[in-house]
Amino acid sequence: RRPAAARSRWPGPSAPEGRLGSDRPCMDRHRDAYAAPIRFGECCRLAPVLCVATTIIALYAEYVLLHGWRLLQHDLPPETRMHDMVTRGRRQLAAFDVVTALLLYCFACCVLVHPGTIPSGAEWELADTDDRADRADSTGSLGATLLETKTTGERRHCKWCLKYKPDRCHHCRVCNMCVLRMDHHCPWVYNCIGFRNHKYFLLLLLYSVIDLAIITCTMWETVWWSTRVDVELATMTALVVGEAFAAFGLVSLSVFLGLHMWLLAKAMTTVEFCEKSLENASYNSSVYNKGLYGNVCSVLGPYALLWLLPVALPRGDGMTFRAPLALADAGDDAAAEEPGSPASRACMMLSSRRPSSNSPGGGSQDEPQGEPQGE
């Protein structure tokens, strides 16, 4: 692996001292070897971000300067302008400017907002074998609320961060940290998509699709006009290339947005979707499914009127998730043991997500090797 100084990650919290006995010096060295240095220190990983930003600026400039300028007819005297065309141009530019502003805000939030990670604290710091029994009483209530555990019933932990992992938390090998409710790592925003920036990511996709749809549908008349009148070759080429690029991006991002909307409706993250693919499990059920409305609220926030705006983030800490109805009923042992009952199906779904104890490295200490690294 590359030395820590050569990698660019989110700054990680310093490790508490003096709780792991004789194993502490070794674990401290292990933690320091994978410490998270300052972000944006690896310039090559900024290339995709700059590529996205350049594309947004280029399409915006082309739409405003070539298409909008023609509709507004600023090169003609006011008395000779076609007022219907001017009105249409103003409406199109106003809608395009608003959506682009929201898109840029969500893009900045996806890059800059921390996705959330495991906090520092005695209840999350990994203890050695002798110390685990002494701390079992203080963390017993926390462990009882976990839905994902090892096959032995113990809490999952990350062997890289040396911390216990809450439900739906996974270690990103690119950002070198554990991410709360990790969806995936996105190289286009140089960040992980997790609990605290998942809404920004979905809205970024939505605003991108709307912007590209506006360009594709409204700029076509200017492209057609450029092929019928005497315009410069460079102008016509820019219009044709921009229209083709916008149409291609519209189709691609619409498919990608549709996938993430489907995952949202099913209460699954991309990591959980890939786990189900590897295990040939059903995609129609999730232990975190709270119904369509509850699933949307868990990502887009509790206020339906603000779902499509980058405000009112979802409630919670990203570490504890309320059990759905089926798991709530699973408190009755008889109901949980009854074949075909909702509680039994929930327990079976949960068991299918636990890694096998026969897997390399203890099975549940590290994340699956098939964990997604980007779109």
Tab-separated table of C-alpha atoms in Angstrom, residues 168-317:
chain	number	residue	atom	x	y	z
A	168	ARG	CA	-25.009	-0.108	7.180
A	169	CYS	CA	-21.520	1.289	7.808
A	170	HIS	CA	-18.762	0.178	5.436
A	171	HIS	CA	-15.078	0.927	5.031
A	172	CYS	CA	-14.104	2.789	1.857
A	173	ARG	CA	-10.659	1.786	0.675
A	174	VAL	CA	-10.355	4.957	-1.425
A	175	CYS	CA	-11.224	7.470	1.301
A	176	ASN	CA	-9.644	5.148	3.900
A	177	MET	CA	-12.416	5.558	6.463
A	178	CYS	CA	-15.666	3.965	7.545
A	179	VAL	CA	-18.685	5.743	6.040
A	180	LEU	CA	-22.093	5.848	7.719
A	181	ARG	CA	-24.802	4.234	5.573
A	182	MET	CA	-22.350	4.085	2.717
A	183	ASP	CA	-23.886	4.070	-0.753
A	184	HIS	CA	-20.746	4.100	-2.892
A	185	HIS	CA	-17.563	6.025	-3.581
A	186	CYS	CA	-17.977	8.507	-6.433
A	187	PRO	CA	-14.754	9.587	-8.176
A	188	TRP	CA	-16.640	12.363	-10.010
A	189	VAL	CA	-17.100	14.258	-6.734
A	190	TYR	CA	-13.915	12.955	-5.043
A	191	ASN	CA	-15.977	11.810	-2.079
A	192	CYS	CA	-17.984	8.966	-0.643
A	193	ILE	CA	-21.763	9.118	-0.817
A	194	GLY	CA	-23.091	8.376	2.639
A	195	PHE	CA	-25.653	9.386	5.222
A	196	ARG	CA	-24.918	13.130	5.292
A	197	ASN	CA	-24.625	13.827	1.558
A	198	HIS	CA	-26.846	11.174	-0.056
A	199	LYS	CA	-29.665	13.675	-0.645
A	200	TYR	CA	-27.286	16.098	-2.352
A	201	PHE	CA	-26.138	13.307	-4.670
A	202	LEU	CA	-29.658	12.285	-5.696
A	203	LEU	CA	-30.656	15.899	-6.302
A	204	LEU	CA	-27.466	16.429	-8.300
A	205	LEU	CA	-28.557	13.622	-10.620
A	206	LEU	CA	-32.099	15.002	-10.815
A	207	TYR	CA	-31.014	18.569	-11.595
A	208	SER	CA	-28.519	17.283	-14.170
A	209	VAL	CA	-31.249	15.348	-15.966
A	210	ILE	CA	-33.549	18.406	-15.943
A	211	ASP	CA	-30.786	20.688	-17.226
A	212	LEU	CA	-29.845	18.293	-20.007
A	213	ALA	CA	-33.509	17.872	-20.938
A	214	ILE	CA	-33.870	21.657	-21.234
A	215	ILE	CA	-30.805	21.851	-23.469
A	216	THR	CA	-31.841	18.897	-25.631
A	217	CYS	CA	-35.443	20.006	-26.137
A	218	THR	CA	-35.079	23.765	-26.479
A	219	MET	CA	-31.705	24.191	-28.182
A	220	TRP	CA	-32.707	21.927	-31.055
A	221	GLU	CA	-34.418	24.816	-32.859
A	222	THR	CA	-31.164	26.795	-32.789
A	223	VAL	CA	-29.228	23.791	-34.098
A	224	TRP	CA	-31.729	23.441	-36.934
A	225	TRP	CA	-31.541	27.176	-37.615
A	226	SER	CA	-27.724	27.049	-37.823
A	227	THR	CA	-27.905	24.471	-40.624
A	228	ARG	CA	-30.326	26.603	-42.679
A	229	VAL	CA	-28.681	30.027	-42.551
A	230	ASP	CA	-25.216	31.339	-43.231
A	231	VAL	CA	-23.399	31.039	-39.883
A	232	GLU	CA	-19.767	30.423	-39.050
A	233	LEU	CA	-18.658	26.813	-39.191
A	234	ALA	CA	-17.322	26.979	-35.627
A	235	THR	CA	-20.699	28.156	-34.313
A	236	MET	CA	-22.616	25.426	-36.112
A	237	THR	CA	-20.120	22.791	-34.956
A	238	ALA	CA	-20.381	23.939	-31.341
A	239	LEU	CA	-24.179	23.780	-31.472
A	240	VAL	CA	-24.278	20.313	-33.035
A	241	VAL	CA	-21.666	18.880	-30.663
A	242	GLY	CA	-23.350	20.443	-27.629
A	243	GLU	CA	-26.770	19.109	-28.648
A	244	ALA	CA	-25.402	15.605	-29.231
A	245	PHE	CA	-23.487	15.614	-25.947
A	246	ALA	CA	-26.552	16.815	-24.028
A	247	ALA	CA	-28.746	14.121	-25.596
A	248	PHE	CA	-26.225	11.394	-24.769
A	249	GLY	CA	-25.834	12.663	-21.204
A	250	LEU	CA	-29.607	12.861	-20.797
A	251	VAL	CA	-30.073	9.192	-21.688
A	252	SER	CA	-27.128	8.006	-19.562
A	253	LEU	CA	-27.985	10.010	-16.456
A	254	SER	CA	-31.687	9.163	-16.753
A	255	VAL	CA	-30.838	5.463	-16.531
A	256	PHE	CA	-28.489	6.107	-13.605
A	257	LEU	CA	-31.086	8.247	-11.823
A	258	GLY	CA	-33.715	5.565	-12.397
A	259	LEU	CA	-31.456	2.970	-10.766
A	260	HIS	CA	-30.941	5.121	-7.689
A	261	MET	CA	-34.655	5.923	-7.463
A	262	TRP	CA	-35.363	2.184	-7.527
A	263	LEU	CA	-32.782	1.590	-4.789
A	264	LEU	CA	-34.366	4.406	-2.779
A	265	ALA	CA	-37.812	2.829	-3.090
A	266	LYS	CA	-36.403	-0.548	-1.996
A	267	ALA	CA	-34.484	0.936	0.993
A	268	MET	CA	-31.163	-0.325	-0.365
A	269	THR	CA	-27.806	1.309	-0.890
A	270	THR	CA	-25.530	0.492	-3.801
A	271	VAL	CA	-23.318	-1.566	-1.474
A	272	GLU	CA	-26.306	-3.585	-0.261
A	273	PHE	CA	-27.489	-4.022	-3.858
A	274	CYS	CA	-24.085	-5.442	-4.826
A	275	GLU	CA	-24.117	-7.737	-1.793
A	276	LYS	CA	-27.478	-9.121	-2.893
A	277	SER	CA	-26.098	-9.613	-6.406
A	278	LEU	CA	-23.157	-11.622	-5.080
A	279	GLU	CA	-25.438	-13.737	-2.880
A	280	ASN	CA	-28.160	-14.177	-5.546
A	281	ALA	CA	-30.645	-12.819	-3.004
A	282	SER	CA	-34.013	-11.252	-3.734
A	283	TYR	CA	-34.117	-7.544	-4.574
A	284	ASN	CA	-37.727	-7.201	-3.434
A	285	SER	CA	-37.017	-7.090	0.295
A	286	SER	CA	-34.772	-5.275	2.740
A	287	VAL	CA	-34.584	-5.396	6.512
A	288	TYR	CA	-34.610	-1.590	6.485
A	289	ASN	CA	-37.741	-1.274	4.324
A	290	LYS	CA	-40.253	1.085	5.969
A	291	GLY	CA	-42.592	1.456	3.023
A	292	LEU	CA	-42.225	3.803	0.073
A	293	TYR	CA	-42.943	6.994	2.015
A	294	GLY	CA	-40.684	6.018	4.924
A	295	ASN	CA	-37.873	4.993	2.591
A	296	VAL	CA	-37.982	8.329	0.778
A	297	CYS	CA	-38.077	10.247	4.070
A	298	SER	CA	-34.995	8.376	5.297
A	299	VAL	CA	-32.939	9.913	2.453
A	300	LEU	CA	-34.707	13.083	1.276
A	301	GLY	CA	-35.896	14.291	4.673
A	302	PRO	CA	-39.174	14.326	6.610
A	303	TYR	CA	-40.882	17.153	4.689
A	304	ALA	CA	-42.386	16.087	1.365
A	305	LEU	CA	-42.609	19.670	0.086
A	306	LEU	CA	-38.822	20.012	0.460
A	307	TRP	CA	-37.801	16.688	-1.055
A	308	LEU	CA	-36.698	18.294	-4.325
A	309	LEU	CA	-34.747	21.114	-2.663
A	310	PRO	CA	-31.261	20.783	-1.102
A	311	VAL	CA	-32.548	21.608	2.399
A	312	ALA	CA	-34.151	19.686	5.286
A	313	LEU	CA	-31.765	16.737	5.426
A	314	PRO	CA	-32.952	13.419	6.915
A	315	ARG	CA	-33.132	13.088	10.661
A	316	GLY	CA	-30.972	10.766	12.713
A	317	ASP	CA	-27.314	10.153	13.377
